[in-house]
PDB file of C-alpha atoms in Angstrom:
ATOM      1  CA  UNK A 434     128.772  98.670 138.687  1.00 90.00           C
ATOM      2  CA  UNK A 435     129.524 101.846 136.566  1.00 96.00           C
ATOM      3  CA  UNK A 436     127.028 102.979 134.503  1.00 97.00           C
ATOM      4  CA  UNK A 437     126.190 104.671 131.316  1.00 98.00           C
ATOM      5  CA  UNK A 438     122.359 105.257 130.980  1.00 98.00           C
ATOM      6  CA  UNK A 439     122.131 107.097 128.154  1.00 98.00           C
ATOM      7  CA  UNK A 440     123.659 106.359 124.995  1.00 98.00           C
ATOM      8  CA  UNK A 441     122.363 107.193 120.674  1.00 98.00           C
ATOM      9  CA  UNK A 442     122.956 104.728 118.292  1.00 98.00           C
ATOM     10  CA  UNK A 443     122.585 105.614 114.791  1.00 97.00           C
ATOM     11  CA  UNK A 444     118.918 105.254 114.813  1.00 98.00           C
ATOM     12  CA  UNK A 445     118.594 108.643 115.988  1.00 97.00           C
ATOM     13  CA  UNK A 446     119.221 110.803 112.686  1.00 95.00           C
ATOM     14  CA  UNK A 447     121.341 113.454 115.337  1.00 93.00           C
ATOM     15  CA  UNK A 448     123.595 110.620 116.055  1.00 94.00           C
ATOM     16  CA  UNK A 449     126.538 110.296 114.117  1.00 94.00           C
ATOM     17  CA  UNK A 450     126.864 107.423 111.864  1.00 94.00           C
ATOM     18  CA  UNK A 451     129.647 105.351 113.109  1.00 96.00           C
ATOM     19  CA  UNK A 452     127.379 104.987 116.529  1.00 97.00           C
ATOM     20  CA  UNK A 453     126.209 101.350 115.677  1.00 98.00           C
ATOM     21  CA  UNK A 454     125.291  98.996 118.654  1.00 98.00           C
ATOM     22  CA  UNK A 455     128.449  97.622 118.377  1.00 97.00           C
ATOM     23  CA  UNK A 456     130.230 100.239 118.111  1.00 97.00           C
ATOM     24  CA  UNK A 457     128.710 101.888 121.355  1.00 98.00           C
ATOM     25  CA  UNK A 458     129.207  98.734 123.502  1.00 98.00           C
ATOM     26  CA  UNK A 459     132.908  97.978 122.562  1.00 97.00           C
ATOM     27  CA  UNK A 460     133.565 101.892 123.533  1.00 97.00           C
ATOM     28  CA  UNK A 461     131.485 101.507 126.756  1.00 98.00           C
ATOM     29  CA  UNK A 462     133.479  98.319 127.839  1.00 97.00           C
ATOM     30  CA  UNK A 463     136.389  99.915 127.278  1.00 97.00           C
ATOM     31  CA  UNK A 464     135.974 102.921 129.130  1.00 96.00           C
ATOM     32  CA  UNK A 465     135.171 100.762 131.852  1.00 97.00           C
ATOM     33  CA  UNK A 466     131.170 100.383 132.262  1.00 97.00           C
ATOM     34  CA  UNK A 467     129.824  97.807 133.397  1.00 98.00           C
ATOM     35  CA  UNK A 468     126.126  98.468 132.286  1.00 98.00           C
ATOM     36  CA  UNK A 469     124.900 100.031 129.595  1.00 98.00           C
ATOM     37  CA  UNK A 470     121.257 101.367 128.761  1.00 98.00           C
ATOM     38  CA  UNK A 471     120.633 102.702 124.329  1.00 98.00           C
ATOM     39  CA  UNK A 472     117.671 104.998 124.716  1.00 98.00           C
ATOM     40  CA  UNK A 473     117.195 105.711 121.136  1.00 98.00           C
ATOM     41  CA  UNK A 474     114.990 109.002 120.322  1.00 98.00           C
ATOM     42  CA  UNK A 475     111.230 107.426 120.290  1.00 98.00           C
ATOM     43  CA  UNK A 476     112.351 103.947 119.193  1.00 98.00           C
ATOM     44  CA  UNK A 477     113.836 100.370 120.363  1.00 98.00           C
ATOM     45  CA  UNK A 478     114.313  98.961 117.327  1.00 98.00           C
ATOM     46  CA  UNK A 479     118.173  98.856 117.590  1.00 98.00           C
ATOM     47  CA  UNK A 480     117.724  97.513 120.859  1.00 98.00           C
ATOM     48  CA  UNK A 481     118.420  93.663 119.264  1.00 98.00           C
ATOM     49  CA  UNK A 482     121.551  94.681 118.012  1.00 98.00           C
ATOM     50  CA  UNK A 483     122.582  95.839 121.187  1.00 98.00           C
ATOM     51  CA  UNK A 484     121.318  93.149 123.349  1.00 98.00           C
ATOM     52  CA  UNK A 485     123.818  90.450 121.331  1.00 98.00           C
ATOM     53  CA  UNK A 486     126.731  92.988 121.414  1.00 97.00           C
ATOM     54  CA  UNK A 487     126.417  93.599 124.929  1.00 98.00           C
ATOM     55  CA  UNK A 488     126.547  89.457 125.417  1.00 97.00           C
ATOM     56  CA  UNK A 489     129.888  89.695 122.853  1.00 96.00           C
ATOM     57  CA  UNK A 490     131.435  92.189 124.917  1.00 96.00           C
ATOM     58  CA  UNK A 491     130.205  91.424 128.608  1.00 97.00           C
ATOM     59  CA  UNK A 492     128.310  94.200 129.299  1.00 97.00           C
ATOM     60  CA  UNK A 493     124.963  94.381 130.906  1.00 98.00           C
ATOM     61  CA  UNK A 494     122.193  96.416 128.844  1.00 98.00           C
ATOM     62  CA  UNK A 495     119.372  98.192 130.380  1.00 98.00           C
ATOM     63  CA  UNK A 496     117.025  98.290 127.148  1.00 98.00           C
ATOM     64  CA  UNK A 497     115.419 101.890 126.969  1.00 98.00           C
ATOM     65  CA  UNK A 498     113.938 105.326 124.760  1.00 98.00           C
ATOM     66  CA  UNK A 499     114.140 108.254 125.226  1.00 98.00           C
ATOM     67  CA  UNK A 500     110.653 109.649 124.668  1.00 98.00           C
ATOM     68  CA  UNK A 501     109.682 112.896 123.190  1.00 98.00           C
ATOM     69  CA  UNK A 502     106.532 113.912 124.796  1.00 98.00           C
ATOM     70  CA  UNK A 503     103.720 116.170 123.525  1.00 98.00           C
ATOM     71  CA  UNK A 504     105.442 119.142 125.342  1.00 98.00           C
ATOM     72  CA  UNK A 505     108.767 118.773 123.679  1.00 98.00           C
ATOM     73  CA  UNK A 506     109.858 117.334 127.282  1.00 98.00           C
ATOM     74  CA  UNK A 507     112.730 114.101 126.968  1.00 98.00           C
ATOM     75  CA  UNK A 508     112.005 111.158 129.203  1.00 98.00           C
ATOM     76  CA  UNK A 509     114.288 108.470 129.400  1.00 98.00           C
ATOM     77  CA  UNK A 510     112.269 105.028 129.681  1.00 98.00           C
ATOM     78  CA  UNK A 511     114.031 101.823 130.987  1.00 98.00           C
ATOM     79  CA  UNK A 512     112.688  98.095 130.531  1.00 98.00           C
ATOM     80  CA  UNK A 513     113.304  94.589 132.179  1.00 98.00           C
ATOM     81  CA  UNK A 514     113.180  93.105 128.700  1.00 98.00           C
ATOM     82  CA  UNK A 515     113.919  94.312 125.346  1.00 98.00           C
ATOM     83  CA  UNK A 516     110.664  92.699 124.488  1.00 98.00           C
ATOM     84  CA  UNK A 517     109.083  95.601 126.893  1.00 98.00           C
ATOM     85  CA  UNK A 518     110.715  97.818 124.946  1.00 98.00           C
ATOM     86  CA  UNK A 519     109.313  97.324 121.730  1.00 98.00           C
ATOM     87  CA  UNK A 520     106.482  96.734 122.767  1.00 98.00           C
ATOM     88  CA  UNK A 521     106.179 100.095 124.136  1.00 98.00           C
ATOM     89  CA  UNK A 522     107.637 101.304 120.707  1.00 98.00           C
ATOM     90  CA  UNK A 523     105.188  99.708 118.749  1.00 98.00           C
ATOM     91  CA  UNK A 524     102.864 101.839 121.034  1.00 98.00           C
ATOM     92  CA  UNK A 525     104.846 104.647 120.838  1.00 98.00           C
ATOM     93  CA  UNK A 526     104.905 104.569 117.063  1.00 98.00           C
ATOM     94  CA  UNK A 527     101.273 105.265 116.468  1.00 98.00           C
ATOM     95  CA  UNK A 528     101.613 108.020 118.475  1.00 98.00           C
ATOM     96  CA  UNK A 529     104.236 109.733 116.527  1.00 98.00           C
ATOM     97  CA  UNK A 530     102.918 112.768 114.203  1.00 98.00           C
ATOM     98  CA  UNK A 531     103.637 111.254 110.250  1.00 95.00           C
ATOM     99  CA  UNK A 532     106.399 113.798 109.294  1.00 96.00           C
ATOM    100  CA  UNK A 533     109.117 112.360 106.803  1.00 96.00           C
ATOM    101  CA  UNK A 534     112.833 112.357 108.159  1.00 96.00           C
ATOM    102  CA  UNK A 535     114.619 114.397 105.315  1.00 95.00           C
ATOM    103  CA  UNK A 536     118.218 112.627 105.832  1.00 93.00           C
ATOM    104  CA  UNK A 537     119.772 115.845 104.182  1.00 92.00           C
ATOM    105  CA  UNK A 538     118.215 117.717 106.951  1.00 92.00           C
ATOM    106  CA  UNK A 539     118.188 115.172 110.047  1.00 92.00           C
ATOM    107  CA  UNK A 540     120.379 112.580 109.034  1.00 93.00           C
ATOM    108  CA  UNK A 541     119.683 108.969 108.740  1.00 95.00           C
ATOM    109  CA  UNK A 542     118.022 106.729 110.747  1.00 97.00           C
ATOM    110  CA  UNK A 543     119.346 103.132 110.716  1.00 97.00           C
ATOM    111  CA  UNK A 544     118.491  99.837 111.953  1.00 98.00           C
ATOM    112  CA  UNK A 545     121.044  97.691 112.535  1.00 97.00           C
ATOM    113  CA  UNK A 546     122.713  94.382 113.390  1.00 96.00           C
ATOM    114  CA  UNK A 547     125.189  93.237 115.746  1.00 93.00           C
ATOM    115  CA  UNK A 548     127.929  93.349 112.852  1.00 93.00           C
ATOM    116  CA  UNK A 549     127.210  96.960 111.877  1.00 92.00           C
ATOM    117  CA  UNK A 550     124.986  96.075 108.762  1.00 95.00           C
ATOM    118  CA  UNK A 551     122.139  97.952 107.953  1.00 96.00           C
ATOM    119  CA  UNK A 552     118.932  95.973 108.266  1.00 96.00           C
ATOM    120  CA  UNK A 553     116.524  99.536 107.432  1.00 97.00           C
ATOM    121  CA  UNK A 554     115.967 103.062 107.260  1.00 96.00           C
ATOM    122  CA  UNK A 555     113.136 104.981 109.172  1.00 97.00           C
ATOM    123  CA  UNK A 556     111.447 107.422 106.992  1.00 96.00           C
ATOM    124  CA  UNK A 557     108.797 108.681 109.882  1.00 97.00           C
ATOM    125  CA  UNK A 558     110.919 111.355 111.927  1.00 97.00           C
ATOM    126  CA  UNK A 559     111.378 110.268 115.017  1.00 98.00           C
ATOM    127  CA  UNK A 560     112.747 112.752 117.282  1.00 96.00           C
ATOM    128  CA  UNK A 561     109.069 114.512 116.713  1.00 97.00           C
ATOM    129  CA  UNK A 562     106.958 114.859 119.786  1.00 98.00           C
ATOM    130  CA  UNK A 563     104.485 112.663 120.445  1.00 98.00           C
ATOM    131  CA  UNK A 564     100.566 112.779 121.082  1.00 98.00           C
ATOM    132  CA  UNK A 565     101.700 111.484 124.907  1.00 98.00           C
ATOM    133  CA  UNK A 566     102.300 114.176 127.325  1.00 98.00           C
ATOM    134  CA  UNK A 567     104.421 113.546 130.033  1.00 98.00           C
ATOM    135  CA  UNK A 568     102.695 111.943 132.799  1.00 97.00           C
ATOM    136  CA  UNK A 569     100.813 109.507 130.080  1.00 98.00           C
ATOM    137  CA  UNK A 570     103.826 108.443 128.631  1.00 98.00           C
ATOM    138  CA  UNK A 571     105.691 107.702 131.777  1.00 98.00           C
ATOM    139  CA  UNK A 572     102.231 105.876 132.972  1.00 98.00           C
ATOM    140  CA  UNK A 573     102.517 103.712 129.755  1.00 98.00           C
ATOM    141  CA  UNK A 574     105.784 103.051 130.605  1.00 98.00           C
ATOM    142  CA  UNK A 575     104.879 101.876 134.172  1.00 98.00           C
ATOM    143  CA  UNK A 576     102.182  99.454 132.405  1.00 98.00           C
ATOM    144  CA  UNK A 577     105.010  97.632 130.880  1.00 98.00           C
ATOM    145  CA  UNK A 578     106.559  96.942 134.524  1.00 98.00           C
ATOM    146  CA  UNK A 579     109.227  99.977 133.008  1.00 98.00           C
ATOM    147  CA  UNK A 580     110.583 102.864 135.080  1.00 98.00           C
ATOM    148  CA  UNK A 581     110.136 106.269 133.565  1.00 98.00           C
ATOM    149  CA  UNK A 582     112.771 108.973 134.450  1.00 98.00           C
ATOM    150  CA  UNK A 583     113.267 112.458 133.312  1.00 98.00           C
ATOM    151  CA  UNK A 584     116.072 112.914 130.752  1.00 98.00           C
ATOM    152  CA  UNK A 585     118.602 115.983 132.156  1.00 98.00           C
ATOM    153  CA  UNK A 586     115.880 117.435 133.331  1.00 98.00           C
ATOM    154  CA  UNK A 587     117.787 121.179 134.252  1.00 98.00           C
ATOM    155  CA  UNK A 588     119.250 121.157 130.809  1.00 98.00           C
ATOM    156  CA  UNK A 589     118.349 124.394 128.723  1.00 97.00           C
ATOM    157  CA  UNK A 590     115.663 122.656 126.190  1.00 97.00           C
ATOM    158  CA  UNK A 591     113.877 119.501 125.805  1.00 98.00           C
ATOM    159  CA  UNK A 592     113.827 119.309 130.145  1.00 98.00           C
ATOM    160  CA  UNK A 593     111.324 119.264 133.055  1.00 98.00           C
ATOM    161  CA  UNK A 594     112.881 122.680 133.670  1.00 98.00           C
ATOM    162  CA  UNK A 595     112.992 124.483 130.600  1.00 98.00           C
ATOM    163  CA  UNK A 596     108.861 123.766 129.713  1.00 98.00           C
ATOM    164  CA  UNK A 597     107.705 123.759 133.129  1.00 98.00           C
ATOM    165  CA  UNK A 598     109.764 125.047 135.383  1.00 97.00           C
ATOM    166  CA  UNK A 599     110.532 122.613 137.823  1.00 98.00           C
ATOM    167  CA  UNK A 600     109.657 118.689 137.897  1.00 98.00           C
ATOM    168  CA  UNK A 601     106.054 118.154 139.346  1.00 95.00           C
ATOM    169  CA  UNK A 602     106.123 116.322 141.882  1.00 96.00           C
ATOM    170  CA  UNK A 603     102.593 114.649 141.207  1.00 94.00           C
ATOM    171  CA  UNK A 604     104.532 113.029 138.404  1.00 94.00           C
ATOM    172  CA  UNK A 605     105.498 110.862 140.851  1.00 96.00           C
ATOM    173  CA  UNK A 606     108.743 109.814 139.439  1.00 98.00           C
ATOM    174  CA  UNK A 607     111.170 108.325 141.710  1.00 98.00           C
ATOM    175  CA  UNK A 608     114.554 109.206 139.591  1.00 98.00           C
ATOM    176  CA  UNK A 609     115.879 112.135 137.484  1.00 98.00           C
ATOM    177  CA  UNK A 610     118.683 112.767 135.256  1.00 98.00           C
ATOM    178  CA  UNK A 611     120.650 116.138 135.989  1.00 98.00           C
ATOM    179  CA  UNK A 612     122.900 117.969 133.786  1.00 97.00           C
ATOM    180  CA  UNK A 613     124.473 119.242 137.009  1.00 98.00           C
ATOM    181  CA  UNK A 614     123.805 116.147 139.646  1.00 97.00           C
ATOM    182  CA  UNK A 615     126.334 118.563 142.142  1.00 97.00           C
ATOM    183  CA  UNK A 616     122.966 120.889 142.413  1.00 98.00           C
ATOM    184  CA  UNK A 617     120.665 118.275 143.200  1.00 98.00           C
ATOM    185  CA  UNK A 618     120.778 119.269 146.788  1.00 97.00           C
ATOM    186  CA  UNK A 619     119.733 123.235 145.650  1.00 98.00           C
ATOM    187  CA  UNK A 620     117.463 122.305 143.226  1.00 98.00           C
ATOM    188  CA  UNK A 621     115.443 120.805 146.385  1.00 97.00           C
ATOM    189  CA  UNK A 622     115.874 123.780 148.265  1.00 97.00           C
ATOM    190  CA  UNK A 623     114.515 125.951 145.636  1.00 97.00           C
ATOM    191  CA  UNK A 624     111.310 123.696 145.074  1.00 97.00           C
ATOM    192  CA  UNK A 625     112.496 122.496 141.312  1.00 98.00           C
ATOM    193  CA  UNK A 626     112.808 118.872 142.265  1.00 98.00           C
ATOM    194  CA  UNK A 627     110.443 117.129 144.483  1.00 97.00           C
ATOM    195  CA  UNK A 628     112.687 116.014 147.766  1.00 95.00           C
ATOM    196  CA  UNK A 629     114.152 112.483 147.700  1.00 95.00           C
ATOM    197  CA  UNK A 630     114.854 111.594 144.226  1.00 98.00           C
ATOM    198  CA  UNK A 631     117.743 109.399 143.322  1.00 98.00           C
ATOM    199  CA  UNK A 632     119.742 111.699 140.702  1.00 98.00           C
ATOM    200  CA  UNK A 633     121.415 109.488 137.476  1.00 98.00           C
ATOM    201  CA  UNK A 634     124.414 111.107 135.087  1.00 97.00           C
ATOM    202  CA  UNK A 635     125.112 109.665 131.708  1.00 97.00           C
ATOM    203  CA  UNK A 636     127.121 110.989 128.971  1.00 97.00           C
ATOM    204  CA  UNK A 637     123.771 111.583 126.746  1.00 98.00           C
ATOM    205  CA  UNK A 638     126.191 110.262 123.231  1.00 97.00           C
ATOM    206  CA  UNK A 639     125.628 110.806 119.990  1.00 97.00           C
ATOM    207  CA  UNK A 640     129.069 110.652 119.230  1.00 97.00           C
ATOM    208  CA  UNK A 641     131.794 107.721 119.756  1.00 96.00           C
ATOM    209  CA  UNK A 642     134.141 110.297 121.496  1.00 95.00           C
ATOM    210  CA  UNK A 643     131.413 110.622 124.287  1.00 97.00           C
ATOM    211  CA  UNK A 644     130.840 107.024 124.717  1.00 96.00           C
ATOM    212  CA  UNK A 645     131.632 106.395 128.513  1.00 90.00           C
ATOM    213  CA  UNK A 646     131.962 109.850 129.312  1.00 93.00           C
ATOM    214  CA  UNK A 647     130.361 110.169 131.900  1.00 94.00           C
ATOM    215  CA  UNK A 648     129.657 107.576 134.245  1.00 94.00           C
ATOM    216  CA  UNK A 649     128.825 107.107 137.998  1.00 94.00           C
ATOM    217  CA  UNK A 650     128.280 104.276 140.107  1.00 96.00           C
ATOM    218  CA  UNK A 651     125.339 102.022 140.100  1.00 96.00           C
ATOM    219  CA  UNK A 652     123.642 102.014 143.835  1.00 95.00           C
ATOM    220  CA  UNK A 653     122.456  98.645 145.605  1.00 94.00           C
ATOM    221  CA  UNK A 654     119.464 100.639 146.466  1.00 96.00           C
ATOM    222  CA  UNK A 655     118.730 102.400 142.878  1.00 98.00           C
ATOM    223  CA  UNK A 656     115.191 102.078 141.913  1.00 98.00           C
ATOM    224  CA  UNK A 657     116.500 101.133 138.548  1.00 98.00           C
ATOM    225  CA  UNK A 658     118.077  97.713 140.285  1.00 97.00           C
ATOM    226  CA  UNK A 659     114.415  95.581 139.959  1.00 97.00           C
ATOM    227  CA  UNK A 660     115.348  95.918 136.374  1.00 98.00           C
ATOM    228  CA  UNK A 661     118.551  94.325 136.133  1.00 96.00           C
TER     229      UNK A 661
END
C-alpha cells in the first residue's frame, strides 16, 4: 500500500487555502496512494472531514498531528481512531501558549467539511510550541494507544537534528521521518539515529501540487500497521 503520511489541510494557517480534506484526498487517490495520514499543525479538528472523504474516495486515513513541542521540535503523532485524535487535541489545546493567529500574518485557519465548507476559524495560533517537550508529548501520545514519530527529523529547523543534534535514543521511538531516508544507513553510523528504526517519507504538503509527492511503500512489518 503506498503511502502518504504527512499531509496540511487548511487548518494549518501555512497551508494554502485550496488544501481542504477533500481536496487533499481526491489528489492523493489520484496520484496513486493508497493510505493517507492529515497531521494538521497541533490540531485534529479537520480530521472529520477527512475521515468521510477518504470513505468517498477509497482511501484509507491514518488520523494524526503534527505536534510542536516545547523545544520547537515537530513530531508527527498517528491514531487508531480519529476519536484518539481529538482527544489528544483537546489535550493538546490547553497546552498551547494563548497567542492570536493574525491571518494577515499566518494565514487562516479553517475547519472544514467534507464538501469544502467552512464550519470555523481558529483564532489561538496553532503552529506555537507547546508546554510538552518531546518525550512528554510522544508519552501522551502512547497513552492514547498512538504511535509518536519524529517529523523529518534531519531537516534544517523544527527536527530532532537541528535542536539536539541527533535523535535520543532514550526517546525510545521506534520510527522516524527523514528528509533524506537514502542516509538512514550513515546517520546510524555517525550516532544521529539510534540503530534499527524503520525510516517513513511523505511529501510534508501544504500545497495541492505536493499532494502525493512523495510516497513509498507501506511494510507488512511497519510499526505503524497495529494502527490500520
Amino acid at each position: 500500500m503506498r503511502y502518504d503520511l504527512h499531509l496540511h489541510t487548511c487548518l494549518s494557517p501555512c497551508a494554502d487555502r485550496d488544501m481542504t480534506p477533500a481536496n487533499v484526498a481526491g489528489l492523493a487517490k489520484l496520484a496513486g496512494a493508497g493510505l493517507i495520514a492529515v497531521t494538521d499543525h497541533n490540531s485534529a479538528l479537520n480530521l472529520p472531514a477527512a475521515a468521510r472523504a477518504c470513505r468517498e474516495y477509497g482511501l484509507r486515513l491514518l488520523p494524526g498531528l503534527e505536534v510542536t513541542c516545547a523545544e520547537e521540535i515537530h513530531l508527527l503523532c498517528y491514531f487508531k481512531t480519529v476519536e484518539a485524535a481529538l482527544e489528544y487535541g483537546r489535550q493538546l489545546w490547553q497546552a498551547l501558549p494563548p497567542l492570536p493567529c493574525d491571518p494577515a500574518i499566518w494565514g487562516e485557519q479553517w475547519v472544514m467539511d467534507e464538501e469544502d465548507r467552512v464550519l470555523a476559524r481558529i483564532n489561538k495560533l496553532l503552529p506555537a510550541a507547546c508546554a510538552w517537550p518531546l518525550e512528554e508529548a510522544a508519552a501522551r501520545c502512547r497513552s492514547l494507544g498512538g504511535e509518536p514519530v519524529p517529523a523529518h527529523a534531519d531537516a534544517g529547523s523544527y527536527s530532532a537534528f537541528s535542536v539536539l543534534g541527533l535523535l535520543p535514543a532514550e526517546a525510545g521511538f521506534r520510527a522516524v521521518e527523514l528528509q533524506r531516508p537514502e542516509r538512514a544507513a550513515e546517520y546510524e553510523r555517525r550516532g544521529l539515529l539510534p540503530p534499527g528504526l524503520e525510516v517513513l517519507a511523505s511529501s510534508d504538503a501544504h500545497f495541492l501540487s505536493a499532494v502525493g509527492g512523495r510516497m513509498e511503500e507501506l511494510p507488512p512489518e511497519s510499526v505503524l500497521c497495529r494502527l490500520l
